[in-house]
mmCIF file of C-alpha atoms (C1' of nucleotides) in Angstrom:
data_model
loop_
_atom_site.group_PDB
_atom_site.id
_atom_site.type_symbol
_atom_site.label_atom_id
_atom_site.label_comp_id
_atom_site.label_asym_id
_atom_site.label_seq_id
_atom_site.Cartn_x
_atom_site.Cartn_y
_atom_site.Cartn_z
ATOM 1 C CA MET A 1 88.190 118.156 98.866
ATOM 2 C CA ALA A 2 91.406 118.173 96.847
ATOM 3 C CA ARG A 3 94.134 115.750 97.755
ATOM 4 C CA ALA A 4 97.089 113.984 96.212
ATOM 5 C CA ARG A 5 96.270 111.559 93.423
ATOM 6 C CA GLY A 6 96.270 107.920 94.531
ATOM 7 C CA ARG A 7 95.372 108.675 98.143
ATOM 8 C CA LEU A 8 92.468 106.806 99.687
ATOM 9 C CA ARG A 9 90.879 107.728 103.011
ATOM 10 C CA ILE A 10 89.080 104.838 104.668
ATOM 11 C CA VAL A 11 86.935 105.400 107.769
ATOM 12 C CA SER A 12 85.389 102.864 110.143
ATOM 13 C CA TRP A 13 82.552 103.973 112.437
ATOM 14 C CA ASN A 14 80.164 102.109 114.696
ATOM 15 C CA ILE A 15 77.313 104.561 114.190
ATOM 16 C CA ASN A 16 74.839 102.852 116.592
ATOM 17 C CA SER A 17 71.735 103.337 114.420
ATOM 18 C CA VAL A 18 72.270 104.842 110.982
ATOM 19 C CA ARG A 19 68.716 106.201 110.852
ATOM 20 C CA LEU A 20 69.085 108.072 114.139
ATOM 21 C CA ARG A 21 72.514 109.497 113.229
ATOM 22 C CA ALA A 22 72.404 110.068 109.461
ATOM 23 C CA GLY A 23 72.328 113.768 110.329
ATOM 24 C CA LEU A 24 75.870 113.489 111.740
ATOM 25 C CA LEU A 25 77.328 112.237 108.467
ATOM 26 C CA PRO A 26 77.919 115.748 107.037
ATOM 27 C CA GLU A 27 79.939 116.577 110.158
ATOM 28 C CA LEU A 28 81.999 113.419 109.659
ATOM 29 C CA VAL A 29 82.611 114.265 106.003
ATOM 30 C CA ARG A 30 83.752 117.770 106.946
ATOM 31 C CA ALA A 31 86.143 116.395 109.558
ATOM 32 C CA LEU A 32 87.685 113.416 107.769
ATOM 33 C CA ALA A 33 86.690 113.587 104.074
ATOM 34 C CA PRO A 34 86.447 109.801 103.682
ATOM 35 C CA ASP A 35 86.544 108.184 100.259
ATOM 36 C CA VAL A 36 85.167 104.986 101.755
ATOM 37 C CA LEU A 37 83.037 104.935 104.911
ATOM 38 C CA CYS A 38 82.418 101.596 106.633
ATOM 39 C CA LEU A 39 79.627 101.513 109.204
ATOM 40 C CA GLN A 40 78.684 99.023 111.900
ATOM 41 C CA GLU A 41 75.594 98.639 114.090
ATOM 42 C CA THR A 42 73.384 100.301 111.514
ATOM 43 C CA LYS A 43 70.344 98.614 113.165
ATOM 44 C CA CYS A 44 68.450 99.151 109.943
ATOM 45 C CA PRO A 45 66.703 96.812 107.486
ATOM 46 C CA ASP A 46 68.042 97.287 103.953
ATOM 47 C CA ASP A 47 64.775 98.738 102.633
ATOM 48 C CA ALA A 48 64.936 101.506 105.253
ATOM 49 C CA PHE A 49 68.578 102.540 104.753
ATOM 50 C CA PRO A 50 69.001 106.342 104.383
ATOM 51 C CA HIS A 51 70.421 106.155 100.853
ATOM 52 C CA ALA A 52 69.370 109.689 99.892
ATOM 53 C CA GLU A 53 71.414 111.249 102.715
ATOM 54 C CA ALA A 54 74.492 109.222 101.710
ATOM 55 C CA GLU A 55 74.018 110.052 98.018
ATOM 56 C CA ALA A 56 73.755 113.763 98.828
ATOM 57 C CA LEU A 57 77.175 113.574 100.522
ATOM 58 C CA GLY A 58 78.751 112.141 97.391
ATOM 59 C CA PHE A 59 78.746 108.473 98.364
ATOM 60 C CA ARG A 60 77.370 107.314 95.041
ATOM 61 C CA HIS A 61 78.318 103.671 95.618
ATOM 62 C CA ARG A 62 76.753 101.782 98.505
ATOM 63 C CA LEU A 63 76.415 98.226 99.730
ATOM 64 C CA VAL A 64 74.390 97.471 102.839
ATOM 65 C CA ARG A 65 73.666 94.378 104.887
ATOM 66 C CA GLY A 66 71.192 95.078 107.638
ATOM 67 C CA MET A 67 68.433 93.520 109.671
ATOM 68 C CA LYS A 68 65.697 94.632 112.064
ATOM 69 C CA GLY A 69 66.820 95.889 115.451
ATOM 70 C CA TYR A 70 70.391 94.649 115.791
ATOM 71 C CA ASN A 71 73.783 94.480 114.065
ATOM 72 C CA GLY A 72 74.046 95.639 110.460
ATOM 73 C CA VAL A 73 77.000 96.837 108.353
ATOM 74 C CA ALA A 74 77.323 99.117 105.336
ATOM 75 C CA VAL A 75 80.002 100.452 102.993
ATOM 76 C CA LEU A 76 79.511 103.916 101.443
ATOM 77 C CA SER A 77 82.012 104.938 98.790
ATOM 78 C CA ARG A 78 82.978 107.674 96.358
ATOM 79 C CA ARG A 79 84.682 105.032 94.209
ATOM 80 C CA PRO A 80 82.951 102.056 92.625
ATOM 81 C CA ILE A 81 82.612 99.022 94.870
ATOM 82 C CA ALA A 82 81.428 95.463 94.265
ATOM 83 C CA PRO A 83 80.659 92.606 96.670
ATOM 84 C CA LEU A 84 83.525 90.148 97.101
ATOM 85 C CA PRO A 85 82.587 86.690 95.768
ATOM 86 C CA GLU A 86 82.932 85.148 99.231
ATOM 87 C CA GLN A 87 80.610 86.514 101.945
ATOM 88 C CA PRO A 88 81.127 84.218 104.958
ATOM 89 C CA ASP A 89 78.162 83.822 107.305
ATOM 90 C CA TRP A 90 80.124 83.623 110.544
ATOM 91 C CA CYS A 91 78.831 80.935 112.906
ATOM 92 C CA GLY A 92 75.968 80.325 110.458
ATOM 93 C CA ARG A 93 73.684 82.852 112.122
ATOM 94 C CA GLY A 94 72.854 85.173 109.251
ATOM 95 C CA ASP A 95 73.208 88.110 111.598
ATOM 96 C CA CYS A 96 74.693 90.856 109.370
ATOM 97 C CA ARG A 97 78.120 91.254 110.965
ATOM 98 C CA TYR A 98 80.274 91.280 107.814
ATOM 99 C CA LEU A 99 80.450 92.846 104.386
ATOM 100 C CA GLY A 100 83.313 92.190 101.999
ATOM 101 C CA VAL A 101 83.758 94.578 99.068
ATOM 102 C CA SER A 102 86.214 95.197 96.279
ATOM 103 C CA VAL A 103 87.126 98.883 95.843
ATOM 104 C CA ASP A 104 88.097 100.311 92.474
ATOM 105 C CA VAL A 105 91.398 102.155 93.094
ATOM 106 C CA PRO A 106 94.427 103.026 90.948
ATOM 107 C CA GLY A 107 96.169 99.757 90.136
ATOM 108 C CA GLU A 108 94.679 96.469 91.337
ATOM 109 C CA PRO A 109 91.401 96.627 93.294
ATOM 110 C CA LEU A 110 91.504 96.769 97.078
ATOM 111 C CA ALA A 111 89.735 94.092 99.158
ATOM 112 C CA LEU A 112 87.898 95.613 102.111
ATOM 113 C CA HIS A 113 86.435 93.556 104.973
ATOM 114 C CA ASP A 114 83.956 95.388 107.240
ATOM 115 C CA PHE A 115 83.439 93.504 110.548
ATOM 116 C CA TYR A 116 81.153 93.829 113.535
ATOM 117 C CA VAL A 117 82.463 91.248 116.005
ATOM 118 C CA PRO A 118 79.996 90.094 118.714
ATOM 119 C CA ALA A 119 80.341 92.102 121.935
ATOM 120 C CA GLY A 120 80.170 88.956 124.042
ATOM 121 C CA GLY A 121 77.864 89.850 126.929
ATOM 122 C CA ASP A 122 78.988 90.548 130.483
ATOM 123 C CA ILE A 123 80.384 87.272 131.874
ATOM 124 C CA PRO A 124 83.782 86.264 130.423
ATOM 125 C CA ASP A 125 83.075 82.525 130.632
ATOM 126 C CA PRO A 126 81.966 80.586 127.535
ATOM 127 C CA GLU A 127 80.385 77.875 129.723
ATOM 128 C CA ALA A 128 78.181 80.320 131.619
ATOM 129 C CA ASN A 129 77.591 82.858 128.843
ATOM 130 C CA PRO A 130 76.539 81.797 125.310
ATOM 131 C CA LYS A 131 77.271 85.297 123.992
ATOM 132 C CA PHE A 132 80.897 85.003 125.074
ATOM 133 C CA ALA A 133 81.086 81.525 123.508
ATOM 134 C CA HIS A 134 79.724 83.035 120.277
ATOM 135 C CA LYS A 135 82.389 85.759 120.348
ATOM 136 C CA LEU A 136 85.202 83.231 120.754
ATOM 137 C CA ALA A 137 83.755 80.976 118.017
ATOM 138 C CA PHE A 138 83.463 83.967 115.678
ATOM 139 C CA LEU A 139 87.118 84.892 116.301
ATOM 140 C CA ALA A 140 88.245 81.292 115.715
ATOM 141 C CA GLU A 141 86.330 81.093 112.420
ATOM 142 C CA ALA A 142 87.689 84.412 111.225
ATOM 143 C CA THR A 143 91.232 83.324 112.135
ATOM 144 C CA GLU A 144 90.906 80.138 110.056
ATOM 145 C CA TRP A 145 89.419 82.156 107.183
ATOM 146 C CA THR A 146 92.430 84.497 107.247
ATOM 147 C CA ARG A 147 94.829 81.536 107.473
ATOM 148 C CA ARG A 148 93.259 79.795 104.456
ATOM 149 C CA ALA A 149 93.598 82.865 102.231
ATOM 150 C CA PRO A 150 96.463 85.129 103.335
ATOM 151 C CA PRO A 151 95.460 88.732 102.571
ATOM 152 C CA ARG A 152 97.059 90.782 99.826
ATOM 153 C CA ARG A 153 96.141 94.381 98.997
ATOM 154 C CA ALA A 154 93.474 94.122 101.682
ATOM 155 C CA VAL A 155 92.029 96.134 104.562
ATOM 156 C CA LEU A 156 90.203 94.587 107.538
ATOM 157 C CA LEU A 157 88.392 97.016 109.775
ATOM 158 C CA GLY A 158 85.462 97.563 112.046
ATOM 159 C CA ASP A 159 84.214 97.243 115.592
ATOM 160 C CA LEU A 160 86.229 94.223 116.674
ATOM 161 C CA ASN A 161 84.962 94.661 120.256
ATOM 162 C CA ILE A 162 88.389 93.867 121.744
ATOM 163 C CA ALA A 163 91.012 96.260 123.122
ATOM 164 C CA PRO A 164 94.164 94.209 122.557
ATOM 165 C CA LEU A 165 96.964 96.245 124.173
ATOM 166 C CA PRO A 166 97.391 97.415 127.788
ATOM 167 C CA GLU A 167 97.302 101.013 126.538
ATOM 168 C CA ASP A 168 94.059 100.354 124.624
ATOM 169 C CA VAL A 169 92.107 100.600 127.892
ATOM 170 C CA TRP A 170 91.990 103.184 130.669
ATOM 171 C CA SER A 171 93.174 100.609 133.228
ATOM 172 C CA HIS A 172 94.778 97.367 132.133
ATOM 173 C CA ARG A 173 94.689 95.940 135.667
ATOM 174 C CA GLU A 174 91.034 96.762 136.295
ATOM 175 C CA LEU A 175 89.813 95.497 132.911
ATOM 176 C CA LEU A 176 91.595 92.143 132.833
ATOM 177 C CA ASP A 177 88.336 90.428 133.847
ATOM 178 C CA VAL A 178 86.043 92.695 131.834
ATOM 179 C CA VAL A 179 84.738 91.424 128.484
ATOM 180 C CA SER A 180 86.710 93.206 125.703
ATOM 181 C CA HIS A 181 90.089 93.009 127.481
ATOM 182 C CA THR A 182 90.313 89.496 128.972
ATOM 183 C CA PRO A 183 93.442 87.510 128.051
ATOM 184 C CA VAL A 184 91.420 84.880 126.150
ATOM 185 C CA GLU A 185 90.042 87.650 123.901
ATOM 186 C CA THR A 186 93.198 89.690 123.413
ATOM 187 C CA GLU A 187 95.135 86.490 122.626
ATOM 188 C CA ALA A 188 92.446 85.409 120.136
ATOM 189 C CA LEU A 189 92.580 88.802 118.415
ATOM 190 C CA THR A 190 96.386 88.653 118.248
ATOM 191 C CA ARG A 191 96.194 85.125 116.747
ATOM 192 C CA TRP A 192 93.772 86.399 114.087
ATOM 193 C CA GLN A 193 96.049 89.325 113.274
ATOM 194 C CA ARG A 194 99.187 87.171 113.084
ATOM 195 C CA ALA A 195 97.445 84.443 111.045
ATOM 196 C CA GLY A 196 97.108 86.911 108.183
ATOM 197 C CA GLY A 197 100.142 89.050 108.785
ATOM 198 C CA TRP A 198 97.718 91.934 109.321
ATOM 199 C CA VAL A 199 99.294 95.236 110.351
ATOM 200 C CA ASP A 200 97.544 97.393 112.977
ATOM 201 C CA GLY A 201 97.276 100.551 110.872
ATOM 202 C CA VAL A 202 96.559 103.031 113.634
ATOM 203 C CA ARG A 203 99.310 101.728 115.944
ATOM 204 C CA ARG A 204 101.781 102.412 113.112
ATOM 205 C CA PHE A 205 101.165 106.073 113.905
ATOM 206 C CA VAL A 206 100.417 105.944 117.645
ATOM 207 C CA PRO A 207 103.140 103.951 119.406
ATOM 208 C CA GLU A 208 102.290 101.165 121.842
ATOM 209 C CA GLY A 209 102.561 102.650 125.291
ATOM 210 C CA GLU A 210 100.486 105.677 124.364
ATOM 211 C CA LYS A 211 96.838 105.524 125.461
ATOM 212 C CA LEU A 212 94.364 105.404 122.595
ATOM 213 C CA PHE A 213 90.593 104.909 122.818
ATOM 214 C CA THR A 214 87.742 104.799 120.270
ATOM 215 C CA TRP A 215 84.815 104.082 122.611
ATOM 216 C CA TRP A 216 83.504 105.637 125.807
ATOM 217 C CA SER A 217 80.512 104.194 127.665
ATOM 218 C CA TYR A 218 77.191 106.019 127.659
ATOM 219 C CA ARG A 219 76.945 105.209 131.354
ATOM 220 C CA ALA A 220 79.642 107.601 132.555
ATOM 221 C CA ARG A 221 78.392 110.799 134.194
ATOM 222 C CA ASP A 222 81.026 112.736 132.225
ATOM 223 C CA TRP A 223 82.769 110.631 129.584
ATOM 224 C CA ALA A 224 85.442 113.271 128.862
ATOM 225 C CA ALA A 225 86.286 113.994 132.495
ATOM 226 C CA SER A 226 86.599 110.348 133.522
ATOM 227 C CA ASP A 227 88.062 109.321 130.123
ATOM 228 C CA ARG A 228 87.521 105.635 130.852
ATOM 229 C CA GLY A 229 87.742 104.565 127.227
ATOM 230 C CA ARG A 230 88.715 101.495 125.270
ATOM 231 C CA ARG A 231 90.098 100.987 121.733
ATOM 232 C CA LEU A 232 87.523 98.629 120.242
ATOM 233 C CA ASP A 233 87.606 99.878 116.642
ATOM 234 C CA HIS A 234 90.474 98.946 114.363
ATOM 235 C CA VAL A 235 91.849 99.297 110.849
ATOM 236 C CA TRP A 236 94.257 96.571 109.770
ATOM 237 C CA VAL A 237 96.071 96.395 106.434
ATOM 238 C CA SER A 238 97.750 93.442 104.748
ATOM 239 C CA ASP A 239 101.527 93.526 105.143
ATOM 240 C CA ASP A 240 102.080 94.398 101.467
ATOM 241 C CA LEU A 241 100.202 97.666 102.172
ATOM 242 C CA ALA A 242 102.147 98.604 105.315
ATOM 243 C CA GLY A 243 104.348 100.907 103.244
ATOM 244 C CA ALA A 244 101.271 102.626 101.835
ATOM 245 C CA LEU A 245 100.055 103.838 105.249
ATOM 246 C CA ALA A 246 100.106 107.619 104.883
ATOM 247 C CA GLY A 247 98.010 108.997 107.729
ATOM 248 C CA HIS A 248 95.448 108.319 110.415
ATOM 249 C CA ALA A 249 92.875 109.956 112.664
ATOM 250 C CA VAL A 250 90.761 109.019 115.655
ATOM 251 C CA LEU A 251 87.945 111.554 115.735
ATOM 252 C CA LYS A 252 87.559 111.905 119.495
ATOM 253 C CA PRO A 253 85.464 115.114 119.220
ATOM 254 C CA ALA A 254 82.704 113.000 117.642
ATOM 255 C CA ARG A 255 81.996 111.544 121.087
ATOM 256 C CA GLY A 256 80.944 115.055 122.146
ATOM 257 C CA TRP A 257 78.569 115.697 119.226
ATOM 258 C CA ALA A 258 74.853 116.059 119.951
ATOM 259 C CA ASN A 259 73.250 112.622 120.325
ATOM 260 C CA PRO A 260 76.565 110.857 119.729
ATOM 261 C CA SER A 261 77.408 107.258 119.077
ATOM 262 C CA ASP A 262 79.411 105.706 121.904
ATOM 263 C CA HIS A 263 82.116 104.923 119.286
ATOM 264 C CA VAL A 264 84.114 107.523 117.318
ATOM 265 C CA PRO A 265 85.249 107.266 113.678
ATOM 266 C CA VAL A 266 88.713 105.895 112.951
ATOM 267 C CA MET A 267 90.494 106.862 109.713
ATOM 268 C CA VAL A 268 93.478 105.468 107.844
ATOM 269 C CA GLU A 269 94.852 107.054 104.668
ATOM 270 C CA LEU A 270 96.631 104.928 102.059
ATOM 271 C CA ALA A 271 98.946 106.139 99.285
ATOM 272 C CA LEU A 272 98.140 103.678 96.517
ATOM 273 C "C1'" DA B 1 80.093 96.208 145.126
ATOM 274 C "C1'" DT B 2 76.857 98.383 142.301
ATOM 275 C "C1'" DG B 3 74.681 100.858 138.861
ATOM 276 C "C1'" DG B 4 74.895 103.844 135.615
ATOM 277 C "C1'" DT B 5 72.794 105.155 129.593
ATOM 278 C "C1'" DA B 6 71.301 104.328 124.905
ATOM 279 C "C1'" DG B 7 68.624 102.171 120.787
ATOM 280 C "C1'" DA B 8 65.026 99.291 118.681
ATOM 281 C "C1'" DG B 9 60.757 97.813 119.073
ATOM 282 C "C1'" DA B 10 57.738 95.696 121.771
ATOM 283 C "C1'" DT B 11 56.535 95.414 127.153
ATOM 284 C "C1'" DT B 12 62.783 93.088 126.778
ATOM 285 C "C1'" DC B 13 66.928 92.352 124.387
ATOM 286 C "C1'" DT B 14 71.558 93.994 123.192
ATOM 287 C "C1'" DA B 15 75.429 96.775 123.965
#
DNA sequence: ATGGTAGAGATTCTA
């Protein structure tokens, strides 16, 4: 697909099993034409990753970090990519929730951080729920990591599993005690963002106050009719790239595809 | 107040 020189389309998608949904990738490419596609919840050991399907779509450069059954992240790219020298193992669990890559773009390379933040279980109390404690510890570690090395020419994206703004959920009042929108989580996410001067790329295009969701539960009878969504997936850019933000998309129709993920792809375009 | 669905892989966990 032809486009202006120096433009880079970056997509984040929690695909919820890359083996089950590799057949949806052509549809995604038709809709958003990503140059770099970052996946989460691939649920796929590295030796079983569907490389041939990605290669056939023109993603000649791929880095994957997966495991059996759970988690898993991957970066598929039309441009050359290389692993960043630092690959933090958040909370020391080795659970495949992060992949840092350097992307070959015009000018200096771009640093890209693909995250799958722990969902945190059902009970929003770190004393009663170890999964929630893990989520908060992960966020604290990532905040300190950002503080130690302020980002430049960098993109941080993925399923951050938190809807930070009142308009990032279908009902702010009803979700205040629901994991993903509790004050302790939204404040932690805001601290992380501010620690690095990260800019919320999508909210540069969709003003606060306007509802915006990237995830709809599988459990709804009719996800589109009830529209009880949350914005759990994010694309942040370092503040030196704020002026390069050139476009965005949230591919809501993907939630209605056959055998869909419960998350939809989120795209940001940069003019580099 | 409750339960609802989906995926992986093993008879249950995670989301």
